[in-house]
Coordinates of C-alpha atoms in Angstrom, one line a residue:
M174 CA -22.6 -12.6 -66.0
D175 CA -25.3 -10.1 -65.1
E176 CA -28.3 -11.2 -63.1
T177 CA -31.8 -11.5 -64.7
G178 CA -34.9 -9.9 -63.2
S179 CA -38.4 -11.5 -62.9
D180 CA -39.5 -9.8 -66.1
G181 CA -36.5 -11.1 -68.1
R182 CA -34.6 -7.8 -68.2
R183 CA -30.9 -7.9 -67.2
L184 CA -29.8 -6.5 -63.8
S185 CA -26.5 -4.8 -63.0
K186 CA -24.3 -6.3 -60.4
T187 CA -23.9 -2.9 -58.7
V188 CA -26.2 0.1 -57.9
C189 CA -26.2 2.9 -60.4
L190 CA -23.7 5.6 -59.3
L191 CA -26.3 8.4 -59.7
C192 CA -28.7 6.6 -57.5
R193 CA -26.0 6.0 -54.9
Q194 CA -25.1 9.7 -54.9
R195 CA -28.8 10.7 -54.5
K196 CA -29.3 8.0 -51.9
V197 CA -32.4 6.6 -53.7
R198 CA -33.4 3.0 -54.2
C199 CA -32.1 1.6 -57.5
N200 CA -33.7 -1.4 -59.3
R201 CA -30.5 -1.9 -61.3
R202 CA -32.2 -2.3 -64.7
L203 CA -30.0 -2.2 -67.7
P204 CA -29.3 -0.2 -69.7
R205 CA -31.2 2.4 -67.6
C206 CA -32.5 2.0 -64.1
E207 CA -36.0 3.1 -63.3
S208 CA -34.9 6.2 -61.3
C209 CA -32.6 7.4 -64.1
L210 CA -35.3 6.7 -66.7
R211 CA -37.8 8.9 -64.8
S212 CA -35.2 11.6 -64.5
N213 CA -34.2 11.3 -68.2
V214 CA -30.5 10.9 -67.4
E215 CA -28.1 8.3 -68.5
C216 CA -27.2 5.6 -66.0
Q217 CA -23.6 5.3 -64.9
Y218 CA -22.5 1.8 -64.0
I219 CA -18.9 0.6 -63.4
E220 CA -18.3 -3.0 -64.2
I221 CA -16.6 -4.7 -61.2
K222 CA -14.6 -7.7 -61.8
N223 CA -14.1 -10.3 -59.2
K224 CA -10.7 -10.1 -57.6
P225 CA -8.7 -13.3 -57.6
G226 CA -8.5 -15.1 -54.2
L227 CA -5.3 -16.3 -52.5
R228 CA -3.6 -19.1 -54.1
A229 CA -3.9 -22.5 -52.5
G230 CA -1.5 -23.0 -49.5
Y231 CA -0.5 -19.3 -49.3
V232 CA -1.8 -18.8 -45.7
S233 CA -0.1 -21.9 -44.4
A234 CA 3.2 -20.9 -46.1
L235 CA 2.9 -17.4 -44.6
E236 CA 2.4 -18.8 -41.1
E237 CA 5.5 -20.9 -41.4
R238 CA 7.5 -17.9 -42.5
L239 CA 6.3 -15.9 -39.6
A240 CA 7.0 -18.7 -37.2
R241 CA 10.6 -19.0 -38.5
L242 CA 11.1 -15.2 -38.3
E243 CA 9.8 -15.1 -34.7
S244 CA 12.1 -17.9 -33.7
E245 CA 15.1 -16.1 -35.2
V246 CA 14.2 -12.9 -33.4
Q247 CA 13.8 -14.7 -30.0
Q248 CA 17.1 -16.4 -30.6
L249 CA 18.8 -13.0 -31.2
K250 CA 17.3 -11.6 -28.0
A251 CA 18.6 -14.7 -26.0
D252 CA 22.1 -14.2 -27.5
R253 CA 22.2 -10.6 -26.4
V254 CA 21.3 -11.3 -22.8
A255 CA 23.0 -14.6 -22.4
P256 CA 26.3 -13.2 -21.0
A257 CA 24.5 -11.5 -18.1
V258 CA 22.7 -14.6 -16.9
D259 CA 23.7 -16.2 -13.6
I260 CA 22.8 -19.9 -14.4
A261 CA 23.5 -21.0 -10.8
S262 CA 21.1 -18.5 -9.3
V263 CA 18.4 -19.3 -11.9
R264 CA 18.5 -23.0 -11.2
G265 CA 18.3 -22.4 -7.5
S266 CA 15.4 -20.0 -7.6
A267 CA 11.9 -21.5 -7.5
S268 CA 10.3 -18.1 -7.8
S269 CA 12.2 -17.5 -11.1
D270 CA 10.9 -20.8 -12.4
Q271 CA 7.4 -19.7 -11.8
S272 CA 8.0 -16.3 -13.2
I273 CA 9.2 -17.5 -16.6
R274 CA 6.8 -20.4 -17.0
D275 CA 5.0 -18.5 -19.8
A276 CA 8.2 -17.3 -21.5
P277 CA 9.2 -18.6 -25.0
D278 CA 11.2 -21.8 -25.0
S279 CA 14.2 -20.1 -26.6
I280 CA 14.7 -17.8 -23.5
A281 CA 13.2 -20.1 -20.8
H282 CA 16.6 -20.3 -19.2
V283 CA 16.9 -16.6 -18.7
S284 CA 15.9 -15.1 -15.4
P285 CA 13.5 -12.0 -15.6
R286 CA 16.1 -10.2 -13.3
S287 CA 18.5 -10.3 -16.2
L288 CA 16.2 -9.3 -19.1
R289 CA 17.1 -6.1 -20.9
C290 CA 14.5 -3.9 -22.5
S291 CA 14.0 -0.3 -23.4
P292 CA 11.4 1.7 -21.4
S293 CA 9.2 1.8 -24.5
E294 CA 9.2 -2.0 -24.6
F295 CA 8.6 -2.5 -20.9
D296 CA 5.2 -3.8 -20.0
P297 CA 4.6 -4.2 -16.2
L298 CA 1.4 -6.1 -16.8
S299 CA 3.0 -8.9 -19.0
A300 CA 2.8 -12.4 -17.5
V301 CA 6.5 -12.6 -16.9
I302 CA 7.0 -9.4 -15.1
L303 CA 3.7 -9.8 -13.1
G304 CA 5.0 -13.2 -12.0
E305 CA 8.0 -11.5 -10.5
L306 CA 6.1 -8.7 -8.9
C307 CA 3.4 -11.0 -7.4
S308 CA 6.2 -13.2 -5.9
A309 CA 7.6 -10.0 -4.3
W310 CA 4.2 -9.1 -3.0
F311 CA 3.5 -12.4 -1.3
E312 CA 7.0 -12.5 0.1
K313 CA 7.4 -9.0 1.4
Y314 CA 4.0 -7.4 1.7
H315 CA 1.4 -10.2 2.2
P316 CA 2.6 -11.2 5.7
W317 CA 1.4 -7.8 7.2
F318 CA -1.2 -7.1 4.5
P319 CA -3.0 -10.5 4.1
I320 CA -6.1 -9.5 2.1
L321 CA -5.5 -11.7 -0.9
H322 CA -5.6 -15.5 -1.3
Q323 CA -2.2 -16.4 -2.7
S324 CA -2.9 -19.7 -4.5
T325 CA -6.1 -18.4 -6.1
L326 CA -4.5 -15.2 -7.4
L327 CA -1.4 -17.1 -8.7
E328 CA -3.5 -19.7 -10.4
V329 CA -5.3 -16.9 -12.3
L330 CA -2.0 -15.4 -13.3
Q331 CA -0.6 -18.7 -14.6
S332 CA -3.7 -20.2 -16.2
T333 CA -5.4 -17.2 -17.9
P334 CA -4.2 -16.4 -21.5
V335 CA -5.6 -12.8 -21.4
L336 CA -5.4 -11.3 -17.9
S337 CA -7.2 -8.1 -18.9
N338 CA -10.4 -10.2 -19.2
T339 CA -10.4 -11.3 -15.6
V340 CA -11.9 -9.5 -12.6
H341 CA -8.5 -9.7 -10.9
Y342 CA -6.8 -7.5 -13.5
I343 CA -7.2 -4.4 -11.4
V344 CA -5.6 -6.2 -8.4
F345 CA -2.6 -7.1 -10.6
K346 CA -2.3 -3.4 -11.6
A347 CA -2.4 -2.3 -7.9
I348 CA 0.3 -4.9 -7.0
A349 CA 2.5 -3.6 -9.9
A350 CA 2.0 0.0 -8.8
V351 CA 3.2 -0.8 -5.2
T352 CA 6.1 -3.2 -6.0
I353 CA 7.7 -1.8 -9.2
P354 CA 9.7 0.9 -7.4
H355 CA 11.6 -1.7 -5.2
S356 CA 10.9 -5.2 -6.3
Y357 CA 11.5 -5.3 -10.1
H358 CA 15.1 -6.4 -10.4
S359 CA 16.0 -5.4 -13.9
D360 CA 18.3 -2.5 -14.5
S361 CA 16.4 -1.6 -17.7
L362 CA 14.5 1.1 -15.8
T363 CA 15.8 4.1 -13.9
N364 CA 14.4 5.0 -10.5
D365 CA 12.4 7.9 -12.1
Q366 CA 10.9 5.6 -14.7
R367 CA 9.9 3.1 -12.0
R368 CA 8.2 5.9 -10.1
Q369 CA 6.5 7.1 -13.3
W370 CA 5.2 3.6 -14.0
S371 CA 4.0 3.3 -10.4
D372 CA 2.2 6.7 -10.5
D373 CA 0.5 5.9 -13.8
L374 CA -0.7 2.5 -12.6
R375 CA -2.0 4.1 -9.4
S376 CA -4.1 6.6 -11.4
Q377 CA -5.5 3.9 -13.6
V378 CA -6.5 1.8 -10.6
V379 CA -8.2 4.7 -8.8
M380 CA -10.3 5.7 -11.9
E381 CA -11.3 2.1 -12.6
A382 CA -12.2 1.4 -9.0
I383 CA -14.4 4.5 -8.9
S384 CA -16.3 3.4 -12.0
Q385 CA -16.6 -0.3 -11.3
L386 CA -17.7 -1.5 -7.8
S387 CA -16.4 -4.9 -6.9
L388 CA -14.5 -6.8 -4.2
Q389 CA -11.4 -6.7 -6.5
S390 CA -11.7 -2.9 -6.9
L391 CA -11.8 -2.5 -3.1
Q392 CA -8.8 -4.8 -2.7
A393 CA -6.9 -2.8 -5.3
V394 CA -7.7 0.5 -3.5
L395 CA -6.5 -1.0 -0.2
I396 CA -3.2 -2.1 -1.8
L397 CA -2.6 1.4 -3.1
T398 CA -2.8 2.9 0.4
I399 CA 0.6 1.3 1.0
K400 CA 2.1 3.3 -1.7
D401 CA 0.6 6.6 -0.5
Y402 CA 1.5 6.2 3.1
G403 CA 5.0 4.9 2.3
T404 CA 5.7 8.0 0.3
G405 CA 4.4 10.3 3.0
R406 CA 1.4 11.4 1.1
L407 CA -1.0 11.2 4.1
S408 CA -3.8 13.2 2.6
E409 CA -4.0 11.0 -0.5
F410 CA -3.8 8.0 1.9
W411 CA -6.8 9.1 3.9
N412 CA -8.7 9.8 0.7
L413 CA -8.2 6.2 -0.5
V414 CA -9.2 4.9 3.0
A415 CA -12.4 7.0 2.8
L416 CA -13.1 5.6 -0.7
A417 CA -12.5 2.1 0.6
K418 CA -14.9 2.6 3.5
R419 CA -17.6 3.7 1.2
M420 CA -17.0 0.8 -1.2
G421 CA -17.1 -1.6 1.6
T422 CA -20.4 -0.2 2.8
Q423 CA -21.9 -0.6 -0.7
L424 CA -20.6 -4.2 -0.9
G425 CA -22.3 -4.9 2.5
L426 CA -19.0 -6.1 4.1
R427 CA -20.0 -4.8 7.6
D428 CA -23.3 -6.6 7.4
L429 CA -21.4 -9.8 6.5
V430 CA -18.9 -9.3 9.4
A431 CA -21.3 -8.1 12.1
N432 CA -24.3 -10.4 11.3
H433 CA -22.5 -13.5 10.0
C434 CA -24.4 -13.3 6.7
D435 CA -27.7 -13.6 8.6
N436 CA -29.4 -10.7 6.8
Y437 CA -28.2 -11.5 3.3
N438 CA -31.4 -12.1 1.2
Q439 CA -33.3 -13.9 3.9
V440 CA -35.7 -13.2 6.7
S441 CA -33.9 -11.7 9.7
T442 CA -34.3 -9.5 12.7
L443 CA -32.5 -6.9 10.7
P444 CA -33.7 -5.5 7.4
P445 CA -32.3 -7.7 4.6
R446 CA -30.0 -6.4 1.9
M447 CA -30.1 -7.6 -1.7
L448 CA -26.5 -8.6 -1.9
P449 CA -24.9 -11.8 -3.3
L450 CA -23.9 -14.4 -0.9
P451 CA -20.2 -15.4 -0.8
V452 CA -19.7 -18.0 -3.5
S453 CA -16.9 -19.8 -1.7
L454 CA -14.9 -19.8 1.5
V455 CA -12.1 -17.9 -0.3
N456 CA -14.6 -15.2 -1.4
R457 CA -16.1 -15.0 2.0
E458 CA -12.7 -14.7 3.8
E459 CA -11.4 -12.1 1.3
K460 CA -14.5 -10.0 2.0
I461 CA -13.9 -10.3 5.8
R462 CA -10.3 -9.3 5.4
A463 CA -11.0 -6.4 3.1
Y464 CA -13.5 -5.0 5.7
W465 CA -11.1 -5.4 8.6
M466 CA -8.1 -4.0 6.7
T467 CA -10.1 -0.9 5.9
E468 CA -10.9 -0.4 9.6
V469 CA -7.3 -1.2 10.7
L470 CA -5.9 1.4 8.3
D471 CA -8.4 4.0 9.4
G472 CA -7.8 3.4 13.1
S473 CA -4.0 2.9 13.3
S474 CA -3.1 5.7 10.9
T475 CA -4.8 8.4 13.0
V476 CA -3.5 7.5 16.5
G477 CA -2.7 10.7 18.3
A478 CA -5.0 12.9 16.2
A479 CA -7.4 15.1 18.2
W480 CA -9.6 15.7 15.1
N481 CA -13.2 14.7 15.0
L482 CA -12.7 11.4 13.4
N483 CA -15.5 9.1 12.2
I484 CA -14.0 6.0 13.7
S485 CA -16.3 2.9 13.7
R486 CA -17.5 1.8 17.1
P487 CA -16.0 -1.5 18.5
D488 CA -17.6 -4.7 17.3
H489 CA -16.7 -7.5 19.7
T490 CA -18.8 -10.2 18.0
G491 CA -17.9 -9.8 14.4
L492 CA -16.2 -12.4 12.2
L493 CA -12.5 -12.1 12.5
P494 CA -9.9 -13.2 9.9
C495 CA -9.1 -16.9 10.1
S496 CA -5.8 -18.5 11.0
D497 CA -2.8 -17.5 8.9
T498 CA -2.0 -21.2 8.5
V499 CA -5.4 -22.0 7.1
W500 CA -5.3 -18.9 4.8
A501 CA -2.2 -20.3 3.2
F502 CA -4.0 -23.5 2.0
P503 CA -5.1 -23.8 -1.6
E504 CA -8.8 -23.3 -2.4
G505 CA -9.2 -27.1 -2.9
V506 CA -8.1 -27.8 0.6
L507 CA -10.2 -25.0 2.1
S508 CA -13.3 -26.6 0.5
A509 CA -13.1 -29.3 3.1
W510 CA -14.1 -26.8 5.8
S511 CA -17.5 -25.5 6.4
F512 CA -18.3 -21.8 7.0
G513 CA -18.6 -22.4 10.7
D514 CA -15.2 -24.1 11.1
F515 CA -13.2 -21.2 9.6
E516 CA -12.6 -19.0 12.7
M517 CA -9.2 -19.5 14.3
P518 CA -7.0 -17.0 16.1
S519 CA -4.0 -15.4 14.3
A520 CA -1.5 -12.7 15.0
Y521 CA -3.2 -10.6 12.3
S522 CA -6.6 -11.0 14.2
L523 CA -4.9 -9.7 17.3
Y524 CA -3.7 -6.6 15.5
V525 CA -7.2 -6.2 14.1
M526 CA -8.7 -6.3 17.6
L527 CA -6.3 -3.7 18.9
A528 CA -6.8 -1.3 16.0
T529 CA -10.6 -1.6 15.9
N530 CA -11.5 -2.1 19.6
E531 CA -8.9 -0.7 22.0
L532 CA -7.8 2.2 19.9
F533 CA -11.3 3.4 19.7
H534 CA -11.1 4.5 23.4
V535 CA -7.8 6.3 22.7
H536 CA -9.4 8.2 19.8
R537 CA -12.5 9.1 21.9
F538 CA -10.3 10.4 24.8
L539 CA -8.0 12.5 22.5
Q540 CA -11.0 14.1 20.7
Q541 CA -12.3 15.6 24.0
S542 CA -11.4 19.2 24.9
Y543 CA -10.4 20.5 28.3
D544 CA -9.5 23.8 29.8
T545 CA -5.7 23.7 30.3
Q546 CA -5.8 26.6 32.8
S547 CA -8.3 24.9 35.1
A548 CA -6.8 22.7 37.8
T549 CA -10.0 20.8 38.2
E550 CA -10.2 20.0 34.5
R551 CA -6.6 19.0 34.5
V552 CA -7.2 16.5 37.3
R553 CA -10.3 15.1 35.5
W554 CA -8.3 14.6 32.3
Q555 CA -5.5 12.9 34.1
N556 CA -7.8 10.5 35.8
E557 CA -9.6 9.6 32.5
C558 CA -6.2 9.3 30.7
K559 CA -5.1 6.8 33.4
S560 CA -8.3 4.9 32.9
V561 CA -7.8 4.5 29.2
D562 CA -4.1 3.5 29.8
E563 CA -5.2 0.8 32.2
R564 CA -7.3 -0.7 29.5
L565 CA -4.3 -0.8 27.2
I566 CA -2.2 -2.4 30.0
T567 CA -4.8 -5.1 30.6
W568 CA -5.1 -5.8 26.9
R569 CA -1.3 -5.9 26.5
G570 CA -1.2 -8.7 29.0
Q571 CA -3.9 -10.7 27.2
F572 CA -2.1 -10.0 23.9
A573 CA 1.3 -11.3 25.2
E574 CA -0.4 -14.5 26.3
A575 CA -2.1 -15.1 23.0
A576 CA 0.9 -14.1 21.0
S577 CA 3.1 -16.5 22.9
R578 CA 0.7 -19.3 22.2
I579 CA 0.6 -18.5 18.5
S580 CA 4.4 -18.1 18.3
T581 CA 4.8 -21.6 19.9
E582 CA 2.4 -23.1 17.3
N583 CA 4.4 -21.4 14.5
G584 CA 7.8 -22.6 15.8
D585 CA 8.7 -19.1 17.1
S586 CA 9.0 -17.7 13.6
Y587 CA 9.1 -14.0 13.0
D588 CA 5.6 -12.4 12.6
P589 CA 5.4 -8.8 11.5
N590 CA 1.9 -8.5 12.9
V591 CA 3.2 -9.1 16.4
I592 CA 5.8 -6.3 15.9
M593 CA 3.1 -4.0 14.6
T594 CA 0.8 -4.7 17.5
R595 CA 3.4 -4.0 20.1
C596 CA 4.6 -0.8 18.5
T597 CA 1.0 0.4 18.0
L598 CA 0.3 -0.2 21.7
D599 CA 3.4 1.9 22.6
L600 CA 2.4 4.6 20.1
A601 CA -1.1 4.8 21.7
T602 CA 0.4 5.2 25.2
I603 CA 2.7 8.1 24.1
S604 CA -0.2 9.7 22.3
L605 CA -2.4 9.5 25.4
Y606 CA 0.1 11.1 27.7
Q607 CA 2.3 13.5 25.7
R608 CA 0.0 16.5 25.8
L609 CA -0.3 16.1 29.6
A610 CA 3.4 15.3 30.3
L611 CA 4.7 18.8 29.8
P612 CA 2.4 21.8 30.2
P613 CA 1.8 24.1 27.3
S614 CA 3.8 27.3 26.9
G615 CA 2.9 29.9 29.5
L616 CA 1.7 27.4 32.1
E617 CA 5.1 25.8 33.0
E618 CA 5.5 27.5 36.4
A619 CA 1.9 27.2 37.4
Q620 CA 1.5 23.5 36.6
G621 CA 4.8 21.9 36.2
P622 CA 5.5 18.5 34.5
W623 CA 3.3 15.5 35.2
Y624 CA 6.0 13.0 36.0
H625 CA 3.7 9.9 35.8
A626 CA 2.9 10.9 32.2
I627 CA 6.6 11.5 31.4
Q628 CA 7.6 8.1 32.8
R629 CA 4.9 6.3 30.9
C630 CA 6.0 7.9 27.6
L631 CA 9.7 7.1 28.3
D632 CA 8.8 3.5 29.1
S633 CA 7.0 3.2 25.8
C634 CA 9.9 4.8 23.9
D635 CA 12.2 2.3 25.5
S636 CA 9.8 -0.6 24.7
I637 CA 9.8 0.4 21.0
T638 CA 13.6 0.5 21.1
N639 CA 14.0 -2.8 22.8
L640 CA 11.6 -4.4 20.3
L641 CA 13.5 -3.0 17.3
R642 CA 16.8 -4.3 18.7
G643 CA 15.5 -7.8 18.1
V644 CA 14.2 -7.3 14.6
Q645 CA 16.5 -8.1 11.7
D646 CA 17.3 -5.3 9.2
T647 CA 15.7 -7.3 6.3
H648 CA 12.5 -7.6 8.3
L649 CA 12.5 -3.9 9.2
E650 CA 13.1 -2.9 5.6
N651 CA 10.1 -5.0 4.5
I652 CA 7.7 -4.1 7.3
S653 CA 4.5 -2.0 7.0
P654 CA 5.1 1.7 6.5
L655 CA 2.7 2.3 9.4
M656 CA 5.6 1.3 11.6
I657 CA 7.4 4.5 10.7
S658 CA 5.0 6.7 12.8
S659 CA 5.8 4.7 16.0
I660 CA 9.5 5.1 15.5
F661 CA 9.2 8.8 14.8
V662 CA 6.9 9.5 17.8
A663 CA 9.3 7.8 20.2
S664 CA 12.3 9.7 18.7
R665 CA 10.5 13.0 18.9
F666 CA 9.6 12.5 22.5
F667 CA 13.2 11.6 23.5
L668 CA 14.4 14.8 21.8
V669 CA 11.8 17.2 23.1
H670 CA 11.9 15.8 26.6
A671 CA 15.7 16.2 26.7
K672 CA 15.5 19.7 25.3
L673 CA 12.8 21.1 27.5
L674 CA 14.0 19.5 30.7
N675 CA 17.7 20.2 29.8
V676 CA 18.8 16.5 30.2
E677 CA 21.0 14.3 28.0
I678 CA 19.5 12.6 25.0
P679 CA 18.9 8.9 25.7
R680 CA 21.3 6.7 23.8
N681 CA 18.3 4.6 22.7
L682 CA 17.8 7.3 20.1
D683 CA 20.7 5.8 18.1
L684 CA 18.7 2.7 17.4
L685 CA 15.6 4.6 16.5
V686 CA 17.4 6.7 13.9
Y687 CA 19.1 3.6 12.6
S688 CA 15.6 2.0 12.3
L689 CA 14.3 5.0 10.4
K690 CA 17.3 4.7 8.0
T691 CA 16.6 1.0 7.5
C692 CA 12.9 1.6 6.8
G693 CA 14.0 4.4 4.4
L694 CA 15.6 1.9 2.1
R695 CA 12.0 1.2 0.9
W696 CA 9.8 4.1 2.2
P697 CA 10.5 7.7 1.3
Y698 CA 8.4 8.8 4.3
A699 CA 11.0 7.2 6.7
R700 CA 13.8 9.1 4.9
R701 CA 12.0 12.4 5.4
L702 CA 11.4 11.8 9.1
E703 CA 15.0 10.6 9.6
K704 CA 16.2 14.0 8.2
V705 CA 13.9 15.7 10.8
I706 CA 15.3 13.7 13.7
R707 CA 18.9 14.2 12.6
T708 CA 18.3 17.9 12.4
A709 CA 16.7 18.1 15.9
T710 CA 19.6 16.1 17.3
A711 CA 22.1 18.5 15.7
D712 CA 20.1 21.4 17.1
H713 CA 19.8 20.0 20.5
K714 CA 22.0 22.6 22.3
L715 CA 20.5 25.5 20.4
P716 CA 17.6 27.6 21.6
T717 CA 14.3 26.4 20.0
S718 CA 14.0 29.7 18.2
M719 CA 17.3 29.1 16.4
S720 CA 16.4 25.6 15.1
S721 CA 15.7 25.3 11.4
L722 CA 12.7 23.0 12.2
P723 CA 9.2 24.3 12.5
V724 CA 8.7 25.5 16.1
Q725 CA 5.7 23.1 16.5
F726 CA 8.1 20.2 16.4
Y727 CA 9.1 21.1 20.0
D728 CA 5.5 21.5 21.3
L729 CA 4.0 18.2 22.4
Q730 CA 0.5 19.8 22.3
Y731 CA 0.8 19.0 18.6
S732 CA 0.7 15.3 17.6
Y733 CA 3.0 14.1 14.8
L734 CA 0.0 14.2 12.5
D735 CA -0.6 17.8 13.3
I736 CA 2.9 18.8 12.2
D737 CA 3.3 16.4 9.3
E738 CA 2.5 18.8 6.6
A739 CA 4.8 21.5 8.0
L740 CA 7.6 18.9 8.2
R741 CA 7.0 17.9 4.6
V742 CA 7.3 21.5 3.4
W743 CA 10.4 22.0 5.5
A744 CA 12.1 18.8 4.2
E745 CA 11.3 19.6 0.6
G746 CA 12.7 23.1 0.8
L747 CA 15.9 22.1 2.6
E748 CA 19.2 21.7 0.8
P749 CA 20.2 18.1 1.3
W750 CA 22.0 17.6 4.6
M751 CA 23.5 21.1 4.8
H752 CA 22.0 21.5 8.3
L753 CA 24.1 18.5 9.6
A754 CA 27.3 20.4 9.1
G755 CA 26.1 23.3 11.2
L756 CA 26.2 25.6 8.2
E757 CA 22.9 27.1 9.0
H758 CA 24.1 28.2 12.5
P759 CA 27.7 29.5 12.4
A760 CA 27.7 29.7 16.2
L761 CA 27.2 26.0 16.5
D762 CA 30.3 24.1 17.7
Q763 CA 30.7 21.2 15.3
A764 CA 32.7 19.2 17.9
S765 CA 29.7 19.2 20.2
I766 CA 27.0 18.2 17.8
L767 CA 25.1 15.3 19.3
M768 CA 24.3 13.1 16.4
P769 CA 23.6 9.3 16.2
N770 CA 26.0 7.1 14.4
V771 CA 23.9 5.0 12.0
N772 CA 26.7 2.4 11.4
L773 CA 26.7 0.9 14.9
G774 CA 26.6 -2.7 13.5
A775 CA 26.9 -5.3 16.2
N776 CA 27.1 -2.8 19.0
L777 CA 23.4 -1.9 18.6
G778 CA 22.4 -5.6 18.5
A779 CA 24.4 -6.3 21.6
G780 CA 23.0 -3.3 23.4
E781 CA 26.5 -1.9 24.3
D782 CA 26.7 1.6 25.5
V783 CA 28.8 3.3 22.8
A784 CA 29.6 6.9 22.1
F785 CA 28.0 8.4 19.0
M786 CA 29.9 11.6 18.4
P787 CA 30.5 12.2 14.6
D788 CA 33.6 13.9 13.2
A789 CA 33.6 16.7 10.7
A790 CA 34.2 14.3 7.8
Q791 CA 31.1 12.2 8.7
L792 CA 29.0 15.4 8.8
A793 CA 30.2 16.6 5.5
T794 CA 29.4 13.4 3.7
A795 CA 26.2 12.5 5.5

């Protein structure tokens, strides 16, 4: 029925069509509205009948039908993948149980490693796949990149229905970007598809981090640095580090670390900053670790560079990361501590101290210039170089004592941070001396080699080799990509020293090349540098001008960072492994090519002195 107005006249249920078209107010009078009456036109109404509603019980019946259909689809999927499931491995894997906790009941017995899906169906940010990727992160990356609190992040992953609504979502994206190329164990994706997913996620994280400042955004950017350095994209790596440093400044992390929160929103001898206080011990410790990791990446990735770097000055009183044992506790256990009881030594803290305090003096020395043709200047530089080296030697003794105590407390278990610290010390020593060891071109006869510098570099190269001899291949494959630079610098010095002084290549080079090959199982950067070292080894008996490598490789006045871009261009333009067969140099006698045998097996571990001359078949298939 139509409505009735206050004056008793009937009202239409709808607005007159003419009034609607003209966008004027309609009083809906029948048979003619007021507007149409003034315009002397006929009203146009369309009678609208109420549509019938859903019949009783229709919605519940539809839900039941959808539930049955979903169950049938899931059962079909389970039937398709069932033959590929290794039941024994699934039952014995605790990580798999955690990864599939949120999976449908019909496929709860299926390991994520056996799931099959097309690339269009693959979702790296689904709870099941993220569970697997996060497990890989905390197993293989977290020990040397401990900026996240494991139990807190996994609790978010397992208890949050919609991860995209959490502040940690950007962290999950960064973890996926880094781990997908190597840690997702389904064969549903090709290597190219994995790399594409990784690159897409990296781009998303960078754009989100730039637009949204938070601790989690900073953590995500730091995680992405692993991907860029591991693939040998050093410029992109340093861009991310610069972004991380600026984000840390805006978040006030240096204030927190240097002043122990004393100038956060309270009266202090320093101007206060309007920044939020840490809400928990976990939040406070994550901020401390994010700050130090930024400084560690900046300092340790530029060892050897003579550029004018903006390295932070040493801070000997700042808050250091807490004990690794304490950091492994759940948040509920950590709540029993107070803020003042949270500082304990750890291997990671020792690495932080080296990278942020001792390396500062190495950087400052290398950034100075001196007149290579002045005997007085050369002596001054040598004396200052020795002074910086003596600091490193003293610190090495203190580190060995502290590392031994920590190792005893941890039951002599393997710690990647101890390995990284020792290799970085040796890298710093070689970087200090290599420019002074052999005089630059044109000054050989006037100055001659500095044998003290040569010996210190050779000792450091041997130290790296002896350290690697005791590291298992699985640990070497999973270690930080920053390790690659130490191995390469030692390999390069062995080769250049042997070539310029016309001596035999040390047999320790075998193990260094093998280590690059092992690191290359995960990091493309190591594969590139392995190719460089193999080429230099094959070209050992050739004049420098005949080598296919950039001539700067044989000039120790250039650090490995100076020549990195030239080596990248060379490696990308080289036909794979053609140089190893001597095809670029017809005059090269293949029988005399000095090339490491990468399959030394137990001989390397035992330190036996074995020959490493390849035959023609090995060269052709390398």
